Amino acid sequence: MNLKKYLVRALHRLQKGPGYTYKELLVWYCDNTNTHGPKRIIKEGPKKKLIWFFLTLLFASLVFWQWGILINTYLSYNVTSSLSIGFKTMKFPAVTVCNANPFKYSEVKHLLKELDRLIEAALERILQPTPGNGSENLSPPLNLELWNQIPLVLIDEHDKDNPIILDIFETNQTAVGNETAMGNETKKKYKLAVKLCSHQGSDNCTYRNFSSAAQAVTEWYILQSTSILSKVPLHERIRMGYQAEDMILACLYGAEPCNYKNFTQIYHPDHGNCYIFNWGMDEEALNSSNPGAEFGLKLILDISQQDYIPYLSSAAGARLMLHQQKSFPFLKDQGIYAMAGTETSIGVLVDELERMGYPYSDCTVNGSDVPVKNLYSQYNTSYSIQACLRSCFQNHMVEICGCGHYMFPLPEGVSYCNNEDNPGWAYCYSSLRSSIKQRQICIDSCKETCNDTQYKMTISMADWPSEASEDWIFHILSYERDMSTNVTLDRNGIIKLNIYFQEYNYRTISESAATTIVWLLSSLGGQFGFWMGGSVLCLIEFGEIIIDSLWITIINVISWCKGLKQRRARAQYPDAPPTVSELVEAHTNLGFQHEAVGAVPGAEALPPEPGTPPPNYDSLRVQPPGPDSDADTE
Amino acid sequence: AATAPGKKITARLKRTLPVRGPQAPTLSELMRWYCLNTNTHGCRRIVVSRGRLRRLLWILLTLSAVGLILWQCAELLMNYYSASVSVTVQFQKLPFPAVTICNINPYKYSAMKEYLSELDKETKKALETFYGFSEGKSKVRRSVDDWNSTGSDFFQQIPLLKVEDFSRTATDLHSGQKRKIEGSVFHKDSSIVNSGDSNDIIGFQLCDANNRSECALYTFSSGVNAIQEWYKLHYMNIMAQIPLETKEKLSYSADDLLLTCFFDGLSCDKRHFTRFHHPLHGNCYTFNSGKNGTILSTSTGGSEYGLQVVLYIDEADYNPFLVTSTGAKIIVHDQNEYPFIEDIGTEIETAAATSIGMHFTRSRKLSKPYSDCTETGADIPVENLYNKSYSLQICLHSCFQKAMVDSCGCAQYAQPLPAGAEYCNYKKNPNWMYCYYRLHEKFVKEQLGCQQICKDACSFKEWALTTSIAQWPSTVSEDWMLRVLSWDKGQKLNKKLNKTDLANLMVFYKDLNERFISENPANTLVILLSNFGGQLGLWMSCSVVCVIEIVEVFFIDSLSIVLRRQWQKAKKWWRGRQRAGAPERQGHHNPACLDEDLPTFTTALRLPLPQDGPLPRTPPPNYSTLRLEAAFTEQLPDTLELGRR
């Protein structure tokens, strides 16, 4: 009893609450809350009460439903993009120029001599298949060691089901000749293939088929020359490539003259020596603040086509690429050609995409969170998806084949593949290269960068130099380069390039979060306000009421437990039990039949003194209120 | 009275709420009640403010708040259908597009000889007459009489004319006679209208076959255009009469066109190409057309992993009048798209390596009501004649073809046939060319309504191409390359290939980033409602409940009050009339007025409830106790409430 009083007082102190029963509490809440619906429930007539009750319930559920939608929307991290186009002073892109041919043939001839003789002999046999001519007449015997490492074979496909494989330098060469001679009349059925074996002489071989002999020869030559050149140290390879002063004949940036010294040399495995203008590695990147060819970069290059390696690269021209400062030029992917004997004008539009990182999109800012070791970091360049893919490939190559491919940078402590040390490398490489699984692994592990910059180029070409100006231009350029009065240049080697910003030089698409936390809050508030006129305070109010009702529950439970105890006590020590008439009198109130029903739930909270009979109705009216009266009035 | 705080509150409520909505006797009472008890802010201020100025101020503020809400909500509604654009970049394995390759020259000239020899002869004659050009020195100039004997169908059909612009007379090539031009003159090149001194203008006249006076003269500033256009007209006539199978045979086979093929590091051959017959370009070959169910994809960017083909362009076998440039045309398109080579093809030079870097962009627009585009084309009233997915170009072409069939009775050669129609040729439809030109004129001037009917497709794929050219083969590799390629081509060819007959083409993805530009609805219903809620809450702290309140008070309650008053008035008037006739009766009017005589228990039970009596669910109190309690009411208001419960 004391405890309950204490609790009641404690409850009072704690909550200063509005009532002792759920009903009082609810009524008080409805009357005083700031949300709009509940007030109506208690203020209106019975029918409207019902309507308002359901309306309030409906609105409340609507609010919760829509909140769910809003929170879901927020968690999907949508972005909106804004586009801006215009001209501004921008960093001029880094311009990489290379020759399509990696090395001067005159310099590498001593290395490739054997190979060239082999292929010439082979071609001779394939194309003019009459035995006993040409190739045998060559004075030094052919070095078949190279050939046997990766041989070219002819596949006779007259019989579709069991093709006959013919080695070009093998003993049955005469048979080849006859067959080919027969092929003159029928349709051509021969195919050239590259035979790749996991070990020399082993049976584990595949034939890489080619529909065209030209393609087969090129592939074969690339494989062989790769193996030979990978043994040459880097400084030697650089020496064999095109030198800046030979290649870059004239340079003009805006109104300022520049020369080959303004270019940074980089060794590119595909194209030998490449030269990068405005790379921004050593000095600040140049800005360009004017559109138009007059303010761009003008270059005159010489690619000296006579010095091309005949079997390695069949296309002649300069390879160039525009890219961002401090990024590695991946010419095979993004590079374009410039044709000899022409003037190529390139108008540049910088197409930028600035994206938000995690969680808005799955991109990487600097590549540090990508699980692939970036091998291109040895060039001190920034992360790019191409660098990642190539590094990924090279890592796989080292893992599986035990050596690195010549076209990609080497991880530490690994050497490049060559035929002597790794006889099966070509087989290993070509199976790895065509493996879909390996590619998928790399695609999955690499992430694109958040800031994607592309240089959109408008390319136009014209013949250069013109017939009329040809003579003096060649004369001057030859004089300047070689200090000779003889013309050392010709149409087949000379290229003019103009690279400049277009009138609109940037198109930037930048992302911003579509749903911020502020947006979420205001939308939540809007919803709550729209349906119920509520705010955060209303939620707090509601929480308060829940705490209050918890208190009431606690009190009720305690009192119920007490009552139970007392009843048990009463059962043990039965006092004079109330007579039937007394009980009946206590519970029936004549003329108020309806309350008889209501009296039953009140019975739980039994009056504190078990001995005293329940009060009579009339006496109740004047009785001072006490905690026990709840049960009766109900 | 701690017995029932809840009841106390209810009682207090009842005291503070003397009148509820519809019970209010007058409208002003109702308004007052509303203003005091509404949940919206502002209104209460009007009632509780003291002083006229202050009240006026509050009225103004409240009204302006209401105005602002209405305005802002209208703005929100009007901007509901707006879209926001999002650009996503995804790095992934990309499907390789279909690449359609055509020789610029549609049919082998040598094979076409039997069909075109007549026309070519005529064309050469025309060249000779107008420009004094003769191909071979050995050729003897033929006289005008000779021409008649050869029976020049072509000139009779469409005469080539030399026009003296100002006199509006023309020299007929066929008869050599001058004649007056009737009908309207159409200038294909408008510039000649200004240049007065060019008096020799060549053109041709198209007449309505049924009505000879109805003629249109088409003139060109240059004979090159005129001859080509004239030749093309006749050519289409001839080709329209040749069945498709024959035409396919006349054109290049895959073996003819493709010398080598290399895709994704692997060799490929003609089986990877699908033939596709284009009316103007002959046989075209589509790489990766998806016909056999699989669409190739690339998982590595860069030139070596794309498509590399060497094309054989037999320049010697070109039609000299139909096409004047050499090379191939390619188009990169989606597998479901129709390749409109004549419209958007890229030309490929011979003796060069053309490297085409692609960048893939996919776009999607929102259809109605956000923008006027169509998802599938099913809602466009133009039948899709192409067996491909909808595009604007397809719609326009189909629409024109439809109009052509409707008004000229036959179909134009360059577009597919609608069901039941056949291609025009002047044996069957002597009138078609005039009709076609007239229709085309209308089409260009947007008079056919095609441009209005056809809508953009909502989603489209675009491959942005960066084309660059290098010399190929290089001077040092030319020798072996040509030899090996000749061998590839087959030993039949004894002569070595010429490098101007070859074109090297590389099509590859520059990167595997797919850009996806999509429009998203900027607003959803949830957001719109949130914004409404924000506006309502900001200006007046209002919610839907307030809106219901307003409806309730201003419409239902006010109406009921007005109605009640009218009813009472009517009753009063009726009573007044009755009173004039009959004695007054009061029983109905004041049922709660019980003071007159004490009712018995039974009558009390029958009585209607007093106006602010107990709630209907409580049982009617015992009459005597009620009376007794009434004596206490003054002292114990709380117990009165209890009793009523």
Coordinates of C-alpha atoms in Angstrom, one line a residue, chain B residues 255-563:
Chain B
D255 CA 34.4 -13.1 -100.5
D256 CA 34.7 -10.3 -102.9
L257 CA 34.5 -7.6 -100.3
L258 CA 36.2 -9.0 -97.3
L259 CA 39.9 -10.0 -97.5
T260 CA 40.8 -10.5 -93.9
C261 CA 38.9 -10.3 -90.7
F262 CA 40.1 -10.2 -87.2
F263 CA 38.0 -9.7 -84.1
D264 CA 39.0 -9.5 -80.4
G265 CA 42.3 -11.1 -81.2
L266 CA 40.8 -14.0 -83.1
S267 CA 40.4 -14.7 -86.7
C268 CA 36.9 -14.4 -88.2
D269 CA 35.5 -14.9 -91.6
K270 CA 32.5 -14.4 -93.8
R271 CA 30.4 -16.6 -91.5
H272 CA 30.4 -13.8 -89.0
F273 CA 28.9 -11.5 -91.5
T274 CA 25.3 -11.3 -92.5
R275 CA 24.3 -10.2 -95.9
F276 CA 21.9 -7.4 -96.1
H277 CA 20.7 -6.0 -99.4
H278 CA 20.4 -2.3 -99.5
P279 CA 18.5 -0.8 -102.5
L280 CA 21.1 1.9 -103.1
H281 CA 24.3 0.2 -101.9
G282 CA 23.8 -3.3 -103.1
N283 CA 25.0 -6.1 -100.9
C284 CA 26.2 -4.9 -97.5
Y285 CA 27.6 -7.1 -94.9
T286 CA 26.8 -6.7 -91.2
F287 CA 29.3 -7.9 -88.7
N288 CA 27.8 -9.2 -85.5
S289 CA 24.3 -8.8 -86.7
G290 CA 23.0 -11.1 -84.0
K291 CA 21.1 -13.1 -86.6
N292 CA 22.4 -16.4 -85.2
G293 CA 21.4 -15.5 -81.7
T294 CA 24.7 -14.4 -80.2
I295 CA 25.9 -10.9 -79.9
L296 CA 29.6 -10.7 -79.5
S297 CA 31.0 -8.5 -76.8
T298 CA 34.3 -7.0 -76.0
S299 CA 35.9 -7.2 -72.7
T300 CA 39.0 -5.2 -73.5
G301 CA 39.2 -1.9 -75.2
G302 CA 41.9 -0.8 -77.7
S303 CA 42.5 -1.3 -81.4
E304 CA 43.8 -4.8 -81.2
Y305 CA 40.7 -6.1 -79.6
G306 CA 38.2 -4.6 -82.0
L307 CA 37.2 -5.5 -85.5
Q308 CA 39.9 -5.3 -88.1
V309 CA 39.0 -6.0 -91.7
V310 CA 40.8 -5.4 -95.0
L311 CA 38.2 -4.6 -97.7
Y312 CA 38.7 -5.2 -101.3
I313 CA 37.3 -2.4 -103.3
D314 CA 37.4 -3.1 -107.0
E315 CA 37.7 0.4 -108.3
A316 CA 37.9 -0.7 -111.9
D317 CA 34.4 -2.2 -111.7
Y318 CA 32.7 1.0 -110.6
N319 CA 29.8 2.6 -112.3
P320 CA 31.1 5.9 -113.6
F321 CA 27.9 7.8 -113.5
L322 CA 26.2 6.5 -110.4
V323 CA 29.0 6.9 -107.9
T324 CA 31.8 9.3 -108.3
S325 CA 33.8 8.5 -105.1
T326 CA 35.7 5.3 -104.3
G327 CA 35.8 3.5 -101.0
A328 CA 33.5 1.8 -98.6
K329 CA 30.8 3.0 -96.3
I330 CA 30.4 1.8 -92.9
I331 CA 27.8 2.4 -90.2
V332 CA 27.9 1.4 -86.6
H333 CA 24.5 0.6 -85.2
D334 CA 22.6 -1.5 -82.8
Q335 CA 21.6 -5.0 -83.8
N336 CA 17.9 -4.0 -83.8
E337 CA 18.4 -0.8 -85.7
Y338 CA 18.1 -0.5 -89.4
P339 CA 21.4 0.8 -90.9
F340 CA 20.6 3.9 -92.9
I341 CA 23.8 3.9 -94.8
E342 CA 22.8 6.5 -97.3
D343 CA 22.0 8.9 -94.5
I344 CA 24.5 8.5 -91.8
G345 CA 27.3 6.3 -93.1
T346 CA 31.0 7.0 -92.7
E347 CA 33.2 6.8 -95.7
I348 CA 36.3 4.7 -95.8
E349 CA 39.3 5.7 -97.9
T350 CA 41.3 3.2 -99.9
A351 CA 45.0 2.8 -99.5
A352 CA 44.6 3.8 -95.9
A353 CA 44.0 2.4 -92.5
T354 CA 41.0 4.0 -91.0
S355 CA 40.9 3.6 -87.3
I356 CA 37.5 4.3 -85.7
G357 CA 37.4 4.5 -81.9
M358 CA 34.0 4.2 -80.4
H359 CA 32.5 5.5 -77.3
F360 CA 29.2 4.1 -76.2
T361 CA 26.4 6.2 -74.9
R362 CA 23.0 5.0 -74.1
S363 CA 20.2 7.5 -73.5
R364 CA 16.7 7.1 -72.2
K365 CA 14.0 9.8 -72.2
L366 CA 10.8 9.6 -70.2
S367 CA 7.8 9.2 -72.4
K368 CA 4.5 10.9 -71.9
P369 CA 3.7 13.1 -70.0
Y370 CA 7.3 14.2 -69.5
S371 CA 8.2 14.4 -73.2
D372 CA 6.7 13.6 -76.5
C373 CA 8.5 10.5 -77.4
T374 CA 7.5 6.9 -78.1
E375 CA 8.8 3.8 -76.4
T376 CA 8.1 1.2 -79.1
G377 CA 6.5 3.1 -81.9
A378 CA 3.3 1.2 -81.4
D379 CA 1.4 4.4 -80.7
I380 CA 2.4 6.0 -84.0
P381 CA -0.1 5.7 -86.8
V382 CA 2.5 4.9 -89.3
E383 CA 3.2 1.3 -90.2
N384 CA 6.8 0.3 -89.7
L385 CA 7.9 -1.0 -93.1
Y386 CA 11.4 -2.0 -91.9
N387 CA 11.6 -5.2 -89.9
K388 CA 13.6 -3.4 -87.2
S389 CA 12.9 -1.5 -84.0
Y390 CA 11.4 1.9 -84.2
S391 CA 13.4 5.0 -84.9
L392 CA 12.5 8.4 -86.2
Q393 CA 14.2 7.8 -89.5
I394 CA 12.2 4.6 -90.0
C395 CA 9.0 6.4 -89.3
L396 CA 9.8 9.2 -91.7
H397 CA 10.8 6.9 -94.5
S398 CA 7.8 4.7 -93.9
C399 CA 5.5 7.7 -93.8
F400 CA 6.8 8.9 -97.1
Q401 CA 6.6 5.5 -98.7
K402 CA 3.0 5.2 -97.5
A403 CA 2.2 8.6 -99.0
M404 CA 3.9 7.6 -102.2
V405 CA 1.9 4.4 -102.6
D406 CA -1.3 6.3 -101.8
S407 CA -0.8 9.1 -104.2
C408 CA 1.4 7.6 -107.0
G409 CA 0.2 4.1 -106.8
C410 CA 3.7 2.5 -106.5
A411 CA 6.5 2.4 -104.1
Q412 CA 9.8 4.3 -104.2
Y413 CA 12.8 2.2 -104.9
A414 CA 15.0 3.2 -102.0
Q415 CA 12.6 2.1 -99.3
P416 CA 11.0 -1.2 -98.4
L417 CA 7.7 -2.3 -100.0
P418 CA 4.5 -2.0 -98.1
A419 CA 2.2 -5.0 -98.4
G420 CA 0.6 -5.2 -101.8
A421 CA 2.6 -2.5 -103.5
E422 CA 5.3 -2.8 -106.0
Y423 CA 8.2 -0.6 -107.0
C424 CA 7.7 2.2 -109.5
N425 CA 8.9 1.8 -113.0
Y426 CA 7.8 3.8 -116.0
K427 CA 6.6 0.8 -117.8
K428 CA 3.8 0.4 -115.4
N429 CA 3.6 3.8 -113.9
P430 CA 4.6 6.3 -116.5
N431 CA 3.7 9.1 -114.2
W432 CA 5.6 8.2 -111.1
M433 CA 8.6 10.4 -111.4
Y434 CA 6.6 13.6 -111.6
C435 CA 4.5 12.4 -108.8
Y436 CA 7.5 11.4 -106.8
Y437 CA 9.2 14.8 -107.2
R438 CA 6.0 16.6 -106.3
L439 CA 5.6 14.5 -103.2
H440 CA 9.2 14.8 -102.2
E441 CA 8.9 18.6 -102.5
K442 CA 5.9 18.4 -100.2
F443 CA 7.7 16.1 -97.8
V444 CA 10.6 18.5 -97.5
K445 CA 8.3 21.4 -96.9
E446 CA 6.6 19.4 -94.2
Q447 CA 3.3 19.4 -96.0
L448 CA 2.8 15.7 -95.8
G449 CA 2.5 15.8 -92.0
C450 CA 5.1 13.1 -91.6
Q451 CA 7.3 15.3 -89.4
Q452 CA 4.3 15.9 -87.2
I453 CA 3.2 12.3 -86.8
C454 CA 6.6 10.8 -86.2
K455 CA 8.2 11.2 -82.8
D456 CA 11.6 10.4 -81.4
A457 CA 12.2 7.1 -79.9
C458 CA 12.6 7.3 -76.1
S459 CA 15.7 5.3 -75.8
F460 CA 18.6 5.2 -78.2
K461 CA 22.1 3.9 -78.3
E462 CA 24.8 6.0 -79.8
W463 CA 28.3 5.2 -80.7
A464 CA 30.4 8.3 -80.9
L465 CA 33.1 7.7 -83.5
T466 CA 36.6 9.2 -83.6
T467 CA 37.9 8.5 -87.0
S468 CA 41.5 8.9 -88.0
I469 CA 43.5 7.8 -91.0
A470 CA 47.0 6.4 -91.5
Q471 CA 48.8 5.5 -94.6
W472 CA 48.4 1.8 -95.2
P473 CA 50.3 -0.2 -96.3
S474 CA 53.5 1.7 -95.4
T475 CA 55.9 2.0 -98.3
V476 CA 58.3 -0.6 -96.9
S477 CA 55.6 -3.2 -96.1
E478 CA 53.6 -2.6 -99.2
D479 CA 55.4 -5.2 -101.2
W480 CA 55.0 -8.2 -99.0
M481 CA 51.6 -7.1 -97.8
L482 CA 50.1 -6.9 -101.3
R483 CA 51.7 -10.2 -102.2
V484 CA 50.3 -12.0 -99.2
L485 CA 46.9 -10.4 -99.7
S486 CA 46.8 -11.5 -103.3
W487 CA 47.5 -15.0 -102.1
D488 CA 44.7 -14.7 -99.6
K489 CA 42.4 -13.5 -102.3
G490 CA 43.1 -16.7 -104.1
Q491 CA 45.5 -17.6 -106.8
K492 CA 43.0 -17.0 -109.4
L493 CA 44.1 -13.4 -109.5
N494 CA 47.3 -13.5 -111.4
K495 CA 47.9 -9.8 -111.0
K496 CA 49.1 -8.4 -107.8
L497 CA 46.5 -6.3 -105.9
N498 CA 46.8 -2.6 -106.2
K499 CA 46.9 -0.8 -102.9
T500 CA 44.2 1.6 -104.1
D501 CA 41.8 -1.4 -104.2
L502 CA 42.3 -2.1 -100.5
A503 CA 41.0 -0.4 -97.4
N504 CA 42.0 -1.3 -93.9
L505 CA 39.4 -0.7 -91.3
M506 CA 39.7 -0.9 -87.5
V507 CA 36.6 -0.5 -85.3
F508 CA 37.2 -0.7 -81.6
Y509 CA 36.1 0.5 -78.3
K510 CA 38.2 3.3 -76.9
D511 CA 37.2 2.4 -73.5
L512 CA 34.7 0.1 -71.9
N513 CA 32.9 2.9 -70.1
E514 CA 29.2 2.9 -71.0
R515 CA 27.6 6.2 -70.4
F516 CA 24.0 6.0 -69.6
I517 CA 22.1 9.2 -69.7
S518 CA 18.6 8.8 -68.3
E519 CA 15.8 11.1 -67.4
N520 CA 14.2 10.4 -64.1
P521 CA 11.0 12.0 -62.8
A522 CA 12.1 14.8 -60.6
N523 CA 8.9 14.6 -58.6
T524 CA 7.0 11.7 -57.3
L525 CA 3.7 11.9 -55.6
V526 CA 5.4 11.5 -52.2
I527 CA 7.7 14.4 -52.8
L528 CA 4.8 16.5 -54.1
L529 CA 2.8 15.8 -51.0
S530 CA 5.8 16.6 -48.9
N531 CA 6.2 19.9 -50.6
F532 CA 2.6 20.6 -50.2
G533 CA 2.9 19.8 -46.5
G534 CA 6.0 22.0 -46.3
Q535 CA 4.2 24.9 -47.9
L536 CA 1.1 24.5 -45.8
G537 CA 3.1 24.1 -42.7
L538 CA 5.4 27.0 -43.4
W539 CA 2.7 29.6 -43.9
M540 CA -0.1 28.5 -41.8
S541 CA 0.8 25.3 -39.9
C542 CA -1.9 23.6 -41.7
S543 CA -2.4 20.0 -42.7
V544 CA -5.0 17.9 -44.5
V545 CA -6.9 17.9 -41.2
C546 CA -7.2 21.7 -41.6
V547 CA -8.5 21.2 -45.1
I548 CA -11.1 18.8 -43.9
E549 CA -12.0 21.3 -41.1
I550 CA -12.4 24.0 -43.6
V551 CA -14.6 21.8 -45.8
E552 CA -16.5 20.8 -42.7
V553 CA -17.0 24.3 -41.3
F554 CA -17.3 26.3 -44.4
F555 CA -19.4 24.0 -46.5
I556 CA -21.2 21.4 -44.5
D557 CA -21.8 23.4 -41.3
S558 CA -22.4 26.7 -42.8
L559 CA -24.8 25.1 -45.2
S560 CA -26.6 23.3 -42.4
I561 CA -26.9 26.5 -40.5
V562 CA -28.2 28.4 -43.4
L563 CA -30.6 25.6 -44.1

